[in-house]
XYZ file of N, CA and C in Angstrom:
603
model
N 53.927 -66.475 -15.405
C 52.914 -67.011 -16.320
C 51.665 -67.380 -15.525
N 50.816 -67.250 -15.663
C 49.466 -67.528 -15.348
C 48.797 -68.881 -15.605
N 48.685 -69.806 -14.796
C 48.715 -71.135 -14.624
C 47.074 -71.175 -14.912
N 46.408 -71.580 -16.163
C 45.425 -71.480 -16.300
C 44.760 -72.855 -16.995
N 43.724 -73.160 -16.429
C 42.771 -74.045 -17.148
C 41.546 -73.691 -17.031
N 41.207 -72.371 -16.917
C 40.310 -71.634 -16.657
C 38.811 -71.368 -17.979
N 38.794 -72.721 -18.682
C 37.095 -72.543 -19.373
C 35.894 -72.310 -18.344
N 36.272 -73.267 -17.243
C 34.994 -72.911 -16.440
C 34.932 -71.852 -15.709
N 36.413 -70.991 -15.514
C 36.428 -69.439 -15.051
C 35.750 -68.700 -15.987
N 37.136 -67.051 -15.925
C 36.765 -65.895 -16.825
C 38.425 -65.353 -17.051
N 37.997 -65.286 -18.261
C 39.055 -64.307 -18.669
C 39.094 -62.950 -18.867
N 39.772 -61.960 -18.435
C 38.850 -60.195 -18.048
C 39.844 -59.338 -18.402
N 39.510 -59.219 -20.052
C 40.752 -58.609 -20.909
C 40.244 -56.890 -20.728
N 41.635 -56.012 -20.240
C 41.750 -54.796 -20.705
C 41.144 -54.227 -22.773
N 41.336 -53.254 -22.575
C 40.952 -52.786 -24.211
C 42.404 -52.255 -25.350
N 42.407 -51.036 -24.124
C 43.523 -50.076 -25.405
C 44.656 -50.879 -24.766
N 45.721 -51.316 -26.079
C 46.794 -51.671 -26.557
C 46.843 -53.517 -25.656
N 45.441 -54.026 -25.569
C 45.703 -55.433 -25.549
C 44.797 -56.078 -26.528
N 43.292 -55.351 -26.509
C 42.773 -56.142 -27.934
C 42.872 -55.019 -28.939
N 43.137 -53.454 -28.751
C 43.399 -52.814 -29.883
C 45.154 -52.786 -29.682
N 45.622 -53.022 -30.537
C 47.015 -51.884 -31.802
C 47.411 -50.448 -30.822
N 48.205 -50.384 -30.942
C 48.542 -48.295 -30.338
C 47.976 -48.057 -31.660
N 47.538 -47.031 -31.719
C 47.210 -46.037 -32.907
C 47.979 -45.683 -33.569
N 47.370 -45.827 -34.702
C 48.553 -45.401 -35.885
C 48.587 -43.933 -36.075
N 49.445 -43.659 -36.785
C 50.218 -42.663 -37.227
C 48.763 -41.540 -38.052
N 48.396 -42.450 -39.096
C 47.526 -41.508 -39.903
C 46.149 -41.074 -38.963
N 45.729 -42.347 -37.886
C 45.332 -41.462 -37.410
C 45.252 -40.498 -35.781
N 46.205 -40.615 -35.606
C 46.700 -39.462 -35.083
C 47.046 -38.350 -35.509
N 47.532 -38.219 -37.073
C 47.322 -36.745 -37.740
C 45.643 -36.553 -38.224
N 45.030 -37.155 -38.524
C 43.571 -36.978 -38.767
C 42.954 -36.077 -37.414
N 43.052 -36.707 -36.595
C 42.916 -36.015 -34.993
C 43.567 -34.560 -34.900
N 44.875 -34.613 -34.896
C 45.738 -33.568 -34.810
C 44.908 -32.214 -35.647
N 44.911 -32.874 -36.980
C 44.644 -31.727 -38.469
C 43.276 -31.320 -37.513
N 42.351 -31.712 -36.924
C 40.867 -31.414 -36.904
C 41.198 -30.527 -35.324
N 42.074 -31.148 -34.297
C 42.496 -30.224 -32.880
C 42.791 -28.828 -33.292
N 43.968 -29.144 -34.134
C 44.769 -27.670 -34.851
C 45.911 -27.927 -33.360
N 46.124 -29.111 -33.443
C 47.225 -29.079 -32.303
C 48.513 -30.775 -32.278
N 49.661 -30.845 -31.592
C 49.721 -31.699 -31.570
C 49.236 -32.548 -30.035
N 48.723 -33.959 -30.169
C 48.549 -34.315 -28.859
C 48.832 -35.575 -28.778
N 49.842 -36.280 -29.578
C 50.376 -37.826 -29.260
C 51.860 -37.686 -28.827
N 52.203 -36.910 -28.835
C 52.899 -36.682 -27.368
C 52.807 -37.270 -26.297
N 53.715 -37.764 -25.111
C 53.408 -38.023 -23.846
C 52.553 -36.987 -23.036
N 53.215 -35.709 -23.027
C 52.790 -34.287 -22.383
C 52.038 -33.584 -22.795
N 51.216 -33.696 -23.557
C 50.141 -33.264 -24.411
C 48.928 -33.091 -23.502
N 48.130 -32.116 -23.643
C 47.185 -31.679 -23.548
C 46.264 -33.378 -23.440
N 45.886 -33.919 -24.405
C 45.125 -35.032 -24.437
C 45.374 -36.049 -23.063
N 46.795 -36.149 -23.147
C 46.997 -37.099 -22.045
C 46.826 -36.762 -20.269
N 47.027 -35.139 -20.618
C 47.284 -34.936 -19.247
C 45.863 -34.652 -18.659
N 44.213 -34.860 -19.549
C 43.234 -34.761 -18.781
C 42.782 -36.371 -19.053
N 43.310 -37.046 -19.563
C 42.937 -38.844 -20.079
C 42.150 -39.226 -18.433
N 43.219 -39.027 -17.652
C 42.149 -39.911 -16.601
C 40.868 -39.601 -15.938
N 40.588 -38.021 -16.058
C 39.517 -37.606 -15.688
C 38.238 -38.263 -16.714
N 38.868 -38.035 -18.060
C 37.852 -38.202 -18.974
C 37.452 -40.128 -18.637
N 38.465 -40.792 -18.824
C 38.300 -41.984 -18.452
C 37.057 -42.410 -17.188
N 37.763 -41.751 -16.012
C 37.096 -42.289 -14.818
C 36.046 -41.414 -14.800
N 35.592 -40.305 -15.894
C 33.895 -40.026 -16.131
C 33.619 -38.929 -15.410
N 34.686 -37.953 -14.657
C 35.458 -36.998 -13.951
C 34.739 -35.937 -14.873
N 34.785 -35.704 -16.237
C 34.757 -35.288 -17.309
C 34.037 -35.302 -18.428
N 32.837 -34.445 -18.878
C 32.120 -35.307 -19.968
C 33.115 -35.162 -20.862
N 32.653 -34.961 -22.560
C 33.060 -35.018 -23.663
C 33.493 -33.867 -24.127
N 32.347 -32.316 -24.053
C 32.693 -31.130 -23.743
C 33.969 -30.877 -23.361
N 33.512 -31.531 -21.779
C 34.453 -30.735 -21.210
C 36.049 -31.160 -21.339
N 35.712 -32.251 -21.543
C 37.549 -32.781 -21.856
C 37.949 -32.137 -22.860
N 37.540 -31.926 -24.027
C 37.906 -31.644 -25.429
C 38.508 -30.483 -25.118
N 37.426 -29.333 -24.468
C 37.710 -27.964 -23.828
C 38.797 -27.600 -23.269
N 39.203 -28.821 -22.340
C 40.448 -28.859 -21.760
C 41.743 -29.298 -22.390
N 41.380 -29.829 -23.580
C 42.657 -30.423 -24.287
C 42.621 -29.220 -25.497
N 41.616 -28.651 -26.184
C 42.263 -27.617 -26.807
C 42.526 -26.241 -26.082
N 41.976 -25.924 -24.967
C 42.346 -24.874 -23.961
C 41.563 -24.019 -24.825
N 40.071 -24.212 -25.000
C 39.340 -23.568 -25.741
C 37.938 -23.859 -25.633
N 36.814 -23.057 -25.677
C 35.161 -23.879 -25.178
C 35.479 -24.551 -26.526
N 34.638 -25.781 -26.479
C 34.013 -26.841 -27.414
C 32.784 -27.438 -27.099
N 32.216 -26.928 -28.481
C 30.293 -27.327 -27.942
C 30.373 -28.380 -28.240
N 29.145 -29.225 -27.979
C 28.750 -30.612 -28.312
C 28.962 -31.056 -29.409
N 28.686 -30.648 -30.591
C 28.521 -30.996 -31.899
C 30.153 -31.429 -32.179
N 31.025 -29.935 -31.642
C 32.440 -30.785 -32.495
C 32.929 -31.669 -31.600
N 32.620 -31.484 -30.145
C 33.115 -32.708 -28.970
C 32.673 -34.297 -29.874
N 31.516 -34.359 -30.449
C 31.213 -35.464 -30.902
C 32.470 -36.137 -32.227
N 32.456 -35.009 -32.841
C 33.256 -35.404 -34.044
C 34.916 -35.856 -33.723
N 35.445 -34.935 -32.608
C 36.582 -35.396 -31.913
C 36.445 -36.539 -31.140
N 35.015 -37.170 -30.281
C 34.937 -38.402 -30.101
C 35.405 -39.134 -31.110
N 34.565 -39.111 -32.045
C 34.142 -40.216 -33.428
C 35.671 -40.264 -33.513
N 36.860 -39.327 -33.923
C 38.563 -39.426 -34.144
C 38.892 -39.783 -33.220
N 38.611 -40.112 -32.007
C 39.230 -40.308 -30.707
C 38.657 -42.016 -30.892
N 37.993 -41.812 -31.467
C 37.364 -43.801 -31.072
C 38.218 -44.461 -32.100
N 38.503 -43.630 -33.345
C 39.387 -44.078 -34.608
C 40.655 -44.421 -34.118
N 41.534 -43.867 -32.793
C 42.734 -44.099 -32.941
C 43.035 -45.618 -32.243
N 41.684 -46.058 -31.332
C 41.883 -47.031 -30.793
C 40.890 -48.610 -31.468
N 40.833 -48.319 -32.989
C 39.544 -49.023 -33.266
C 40.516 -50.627 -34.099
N 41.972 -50.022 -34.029
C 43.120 -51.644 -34.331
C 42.849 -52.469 -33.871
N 42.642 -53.669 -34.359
C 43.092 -54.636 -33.202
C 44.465 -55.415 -33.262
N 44.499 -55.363 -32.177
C 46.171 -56.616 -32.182
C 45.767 -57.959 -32.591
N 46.669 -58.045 -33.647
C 46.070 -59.782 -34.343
C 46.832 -60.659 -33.150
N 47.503 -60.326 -32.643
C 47.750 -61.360 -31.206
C 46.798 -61.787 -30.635
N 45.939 -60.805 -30.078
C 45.399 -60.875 -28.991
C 43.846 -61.234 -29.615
N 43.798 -60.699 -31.056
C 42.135 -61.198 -31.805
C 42.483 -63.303 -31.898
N 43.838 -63.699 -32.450
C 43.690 -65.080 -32.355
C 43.104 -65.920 -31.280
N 44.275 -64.853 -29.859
C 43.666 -65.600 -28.682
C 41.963 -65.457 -28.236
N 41.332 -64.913 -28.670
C 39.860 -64.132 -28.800
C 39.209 -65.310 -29.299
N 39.498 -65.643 -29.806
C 39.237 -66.965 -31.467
C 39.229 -68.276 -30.704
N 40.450 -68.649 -30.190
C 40.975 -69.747 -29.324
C 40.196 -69.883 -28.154
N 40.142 -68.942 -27.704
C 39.371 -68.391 -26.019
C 37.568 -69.154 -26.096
N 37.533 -68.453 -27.320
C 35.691 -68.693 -27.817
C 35.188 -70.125 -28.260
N 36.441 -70.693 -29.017
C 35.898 -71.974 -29.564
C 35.817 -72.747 -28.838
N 36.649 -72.334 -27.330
C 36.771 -73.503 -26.513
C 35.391 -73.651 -25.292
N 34.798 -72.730 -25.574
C 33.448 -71.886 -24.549
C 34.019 -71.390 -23.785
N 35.366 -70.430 -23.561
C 35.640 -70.035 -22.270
C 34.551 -68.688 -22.095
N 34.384 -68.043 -20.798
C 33.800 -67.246 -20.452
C 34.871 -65.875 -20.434
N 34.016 -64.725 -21.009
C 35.219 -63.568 -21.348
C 34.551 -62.105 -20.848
N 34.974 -61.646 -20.523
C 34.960 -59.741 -20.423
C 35.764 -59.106 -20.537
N 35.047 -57.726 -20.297
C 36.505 -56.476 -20.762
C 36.404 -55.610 -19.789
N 37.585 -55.186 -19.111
C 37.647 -53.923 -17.871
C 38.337 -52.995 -18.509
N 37.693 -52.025 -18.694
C 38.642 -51.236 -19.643
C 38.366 -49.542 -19.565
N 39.585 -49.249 -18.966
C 39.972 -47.690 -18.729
C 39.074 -46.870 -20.055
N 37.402 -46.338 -20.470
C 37.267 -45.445 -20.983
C 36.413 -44.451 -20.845
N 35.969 -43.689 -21.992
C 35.026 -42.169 -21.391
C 33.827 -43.027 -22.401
N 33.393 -42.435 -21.731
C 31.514 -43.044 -21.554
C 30.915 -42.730 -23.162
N 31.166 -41.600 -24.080
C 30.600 -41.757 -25.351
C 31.776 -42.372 -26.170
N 32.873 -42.651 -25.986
C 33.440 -44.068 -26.479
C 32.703 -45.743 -26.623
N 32.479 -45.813 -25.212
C 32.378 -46.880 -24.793
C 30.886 -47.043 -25.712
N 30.113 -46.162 -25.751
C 28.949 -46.042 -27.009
C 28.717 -46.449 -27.995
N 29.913 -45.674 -28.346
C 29.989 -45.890 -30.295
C 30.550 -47.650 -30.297
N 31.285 -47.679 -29.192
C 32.529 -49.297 -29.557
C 31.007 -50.795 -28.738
N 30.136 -50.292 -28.164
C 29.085 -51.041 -27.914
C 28.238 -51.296 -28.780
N 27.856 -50.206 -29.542
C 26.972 -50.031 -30.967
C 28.093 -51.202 -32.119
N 29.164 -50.492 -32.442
C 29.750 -50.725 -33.909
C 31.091 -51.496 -34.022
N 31.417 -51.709 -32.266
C 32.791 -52.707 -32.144
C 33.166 -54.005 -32.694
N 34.032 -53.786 -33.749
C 34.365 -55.768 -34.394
C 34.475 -56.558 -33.028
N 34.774 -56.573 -31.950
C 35.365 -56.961 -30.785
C 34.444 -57.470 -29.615
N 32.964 -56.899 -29.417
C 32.357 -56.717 -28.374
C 31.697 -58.158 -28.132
N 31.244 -58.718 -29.775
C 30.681 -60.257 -30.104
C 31.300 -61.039 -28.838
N 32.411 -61.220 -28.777
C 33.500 -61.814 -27.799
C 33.055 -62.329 -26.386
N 32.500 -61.220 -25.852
C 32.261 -60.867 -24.363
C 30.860 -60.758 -23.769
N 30.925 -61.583 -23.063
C 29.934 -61.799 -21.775
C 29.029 -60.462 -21.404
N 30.481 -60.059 -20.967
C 29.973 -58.602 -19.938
C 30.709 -57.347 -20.623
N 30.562 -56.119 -20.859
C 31.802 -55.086 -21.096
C 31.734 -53.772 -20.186
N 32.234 -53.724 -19.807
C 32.548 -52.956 -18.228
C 33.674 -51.864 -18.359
N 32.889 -50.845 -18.355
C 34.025 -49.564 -18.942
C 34.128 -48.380 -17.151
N 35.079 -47.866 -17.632
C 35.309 -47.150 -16.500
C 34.132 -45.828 -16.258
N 34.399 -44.784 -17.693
C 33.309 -43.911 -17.834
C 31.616 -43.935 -17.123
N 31.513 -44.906 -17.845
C 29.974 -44.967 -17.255
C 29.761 -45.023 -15.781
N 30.789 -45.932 -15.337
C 30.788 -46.061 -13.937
C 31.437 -44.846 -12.872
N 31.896 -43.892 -13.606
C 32.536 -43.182 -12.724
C 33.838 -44.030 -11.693
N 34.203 -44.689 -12.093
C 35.295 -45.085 -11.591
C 36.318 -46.106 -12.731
N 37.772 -45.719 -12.227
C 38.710 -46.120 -13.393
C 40.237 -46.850 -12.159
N 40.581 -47.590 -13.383
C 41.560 -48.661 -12.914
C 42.632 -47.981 -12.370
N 43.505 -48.007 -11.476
C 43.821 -49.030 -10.579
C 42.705 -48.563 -9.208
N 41.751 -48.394 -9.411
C 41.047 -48.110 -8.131
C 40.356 -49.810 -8.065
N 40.467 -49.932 -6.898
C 39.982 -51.464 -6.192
C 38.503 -51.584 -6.437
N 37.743 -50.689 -6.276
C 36.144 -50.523 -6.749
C 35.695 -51.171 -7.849
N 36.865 -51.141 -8.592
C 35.888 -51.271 -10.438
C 36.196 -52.631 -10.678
N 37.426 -53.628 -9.790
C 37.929 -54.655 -10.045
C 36.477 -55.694 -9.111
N 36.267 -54.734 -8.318
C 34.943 -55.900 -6.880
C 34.175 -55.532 -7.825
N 33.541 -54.534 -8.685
C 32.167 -54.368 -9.572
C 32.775 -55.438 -10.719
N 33.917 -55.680 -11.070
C 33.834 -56.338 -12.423
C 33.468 -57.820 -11.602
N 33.913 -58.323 -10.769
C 34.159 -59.356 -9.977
C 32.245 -59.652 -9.650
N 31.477 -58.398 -9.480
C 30.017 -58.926 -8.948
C 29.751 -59.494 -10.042
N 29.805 -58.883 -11.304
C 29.291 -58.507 -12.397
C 29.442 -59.888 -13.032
N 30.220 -60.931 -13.252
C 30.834 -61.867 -13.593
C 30.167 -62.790 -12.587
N 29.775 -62.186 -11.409
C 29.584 -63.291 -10.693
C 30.597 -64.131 -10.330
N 31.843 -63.431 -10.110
C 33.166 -64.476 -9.929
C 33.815 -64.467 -8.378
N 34.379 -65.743 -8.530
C 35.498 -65.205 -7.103
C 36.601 -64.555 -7.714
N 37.876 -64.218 -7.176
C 39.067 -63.308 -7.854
C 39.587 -64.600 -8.447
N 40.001 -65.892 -7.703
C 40.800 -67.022 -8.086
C 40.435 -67.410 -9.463
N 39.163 -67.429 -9.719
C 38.438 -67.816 -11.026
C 38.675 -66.764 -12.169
N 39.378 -65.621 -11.972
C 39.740 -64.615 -12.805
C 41.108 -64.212 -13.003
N 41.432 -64.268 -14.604
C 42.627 -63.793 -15.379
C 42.367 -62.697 -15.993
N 43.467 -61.868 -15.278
C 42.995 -60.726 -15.782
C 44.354 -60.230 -16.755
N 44.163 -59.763 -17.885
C 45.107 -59.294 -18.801
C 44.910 -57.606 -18.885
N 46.319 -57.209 -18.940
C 46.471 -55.524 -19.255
C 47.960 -55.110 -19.097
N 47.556 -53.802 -19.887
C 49.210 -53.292 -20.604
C 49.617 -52.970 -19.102
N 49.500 -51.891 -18.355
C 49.747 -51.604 -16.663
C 50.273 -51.478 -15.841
N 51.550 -51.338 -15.463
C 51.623 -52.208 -14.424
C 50.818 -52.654 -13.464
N 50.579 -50.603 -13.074
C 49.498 -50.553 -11.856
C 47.907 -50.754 -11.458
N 47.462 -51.450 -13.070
C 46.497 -52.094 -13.662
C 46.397 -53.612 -12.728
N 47.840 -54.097 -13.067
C 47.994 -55.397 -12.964
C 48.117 -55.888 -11.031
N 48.597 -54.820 -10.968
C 49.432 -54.883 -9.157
C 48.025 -54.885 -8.101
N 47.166 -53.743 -8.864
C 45.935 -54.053 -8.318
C 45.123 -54.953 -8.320
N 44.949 -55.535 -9.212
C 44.390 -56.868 -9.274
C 44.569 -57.698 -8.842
N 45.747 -58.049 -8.712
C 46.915 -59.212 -8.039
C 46.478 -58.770 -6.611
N 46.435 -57.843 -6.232
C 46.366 -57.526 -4.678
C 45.106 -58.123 -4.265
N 43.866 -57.909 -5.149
C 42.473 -58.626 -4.993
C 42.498 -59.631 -4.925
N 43.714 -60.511 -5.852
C 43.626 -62.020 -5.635
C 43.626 -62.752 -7.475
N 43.132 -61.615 -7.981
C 42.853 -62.209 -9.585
C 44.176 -62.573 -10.159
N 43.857 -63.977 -10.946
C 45.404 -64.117 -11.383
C 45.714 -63.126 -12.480
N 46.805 -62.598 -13.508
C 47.296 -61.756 -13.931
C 48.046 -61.885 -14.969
N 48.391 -60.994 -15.932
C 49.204 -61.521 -17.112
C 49.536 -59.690 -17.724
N 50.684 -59.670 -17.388
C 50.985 -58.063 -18.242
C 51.186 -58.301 -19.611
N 50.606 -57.481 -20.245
C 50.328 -57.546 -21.462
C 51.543 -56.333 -22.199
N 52.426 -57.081 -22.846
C 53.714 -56.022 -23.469
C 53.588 -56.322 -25.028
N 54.598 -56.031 -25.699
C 55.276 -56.279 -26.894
C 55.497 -57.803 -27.546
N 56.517 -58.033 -25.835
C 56.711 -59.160 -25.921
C 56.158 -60.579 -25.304
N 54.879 -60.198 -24.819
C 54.065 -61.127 -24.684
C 53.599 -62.181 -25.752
N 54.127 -63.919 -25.344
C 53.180 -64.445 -26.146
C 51.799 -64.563 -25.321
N 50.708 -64.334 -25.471
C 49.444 -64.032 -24.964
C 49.316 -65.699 -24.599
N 48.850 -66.410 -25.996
C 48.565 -67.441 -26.074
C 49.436 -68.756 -24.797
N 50.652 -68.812 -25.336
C 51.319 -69.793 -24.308
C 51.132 -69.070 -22.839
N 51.053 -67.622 -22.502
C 50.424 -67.501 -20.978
C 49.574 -68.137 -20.691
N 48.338 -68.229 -21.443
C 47.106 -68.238 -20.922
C 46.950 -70.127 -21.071
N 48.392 -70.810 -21.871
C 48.548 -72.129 -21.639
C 47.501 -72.400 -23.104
N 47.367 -71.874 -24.029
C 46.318 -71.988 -24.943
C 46.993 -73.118 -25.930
């Protein structure tokens, strides 16, 4: 558990599956019907170029290209964005209370979060979620993605923090192991996480 009294710190929440939901079902066939493929699968095409696209390796094109094993111009890369931003646009009412709790109290908040750069766009523009946060710090833009030590010292300038002064939450392991190695305190984020009594709320 993460021994926290940290208002005058930061709290430096991950995105997919700690303040969003896994994606549902409908839309992952919405996605699917428009691919002409399946890709929520583990082994899927989608997943197996995820980290390039993430760590910005990859524009939008070209990932799409690579996940239908087919050219894809801009125009429909966009529209498979726009379904690609849909599957992660849930939020976990867990983790929105602690959001709630976190804010009323003035704590200080950000987000480090594994994504591809015209995601991180649309969810900067039109995100229920973003109000929340200080800073939002995506992998894409930066060309660099988690567990690389780089993006944890940029979130760390960025905040203006030491590591001690930072809780960092994520699904991960190897999210989490890295961080911990920097020094930031830590909280894996599962199923069975109560969020709240971690963070001592």
């Amino acid at each position: 558990m993460a021994q926290t009294q940290h208002d005058a710190g930061w709290y430096l929440f991950d995105y997919g599956m700690v303040i969003a939901a896994a994606p549902a079902a409908g839309d992952w066939d919405r996605l699917e019907q428009t691919a002409g493929r399946e890709l929520r699968a583990p082994g899927s095409t989608y997943w197996a170029h995820r980290h390039s696209f993430d760590a910005g390796a990859l524009d939008s094109p070209s990932y799409w290209s690579a996940v239908l094993e087919r050219p894809v111009e801009p125009a429909e890369a966009e529209n498979l964005d726009r379904l690609d931003t849909g599957l992660w646009s849930h939020p976990d009412p867990r983790t929105r209370e602690v959001l709630r709790s976190l804010e009323s109290r003035g704590a200080s908040m950000a987000v480090l979060s594994n994504m591809p750069a015209r995601m991180s766009q649309i969810f900067e523009a039109e995100g229920w979620w973003t109000g929340y946060f200080e800073h939002l710090i995506f992998s894409g833009p930066l060309r660099l993605a988690k567990p690389d030590p780089r993006i944890y010292e940029h979130a760390l300038a960025t905040m203006g923090a030491e590591a001690s002064d930072v809780v960092f939450i994520d699904d991960k392991r190897e999210n989490i192991d890295a961080a911990a190695a920097l020094g930031l305190e830590t909280v894996h984020y599962t199923a069975d996480t109560d969020l709240a009594a971690e963070l001592g709320l």
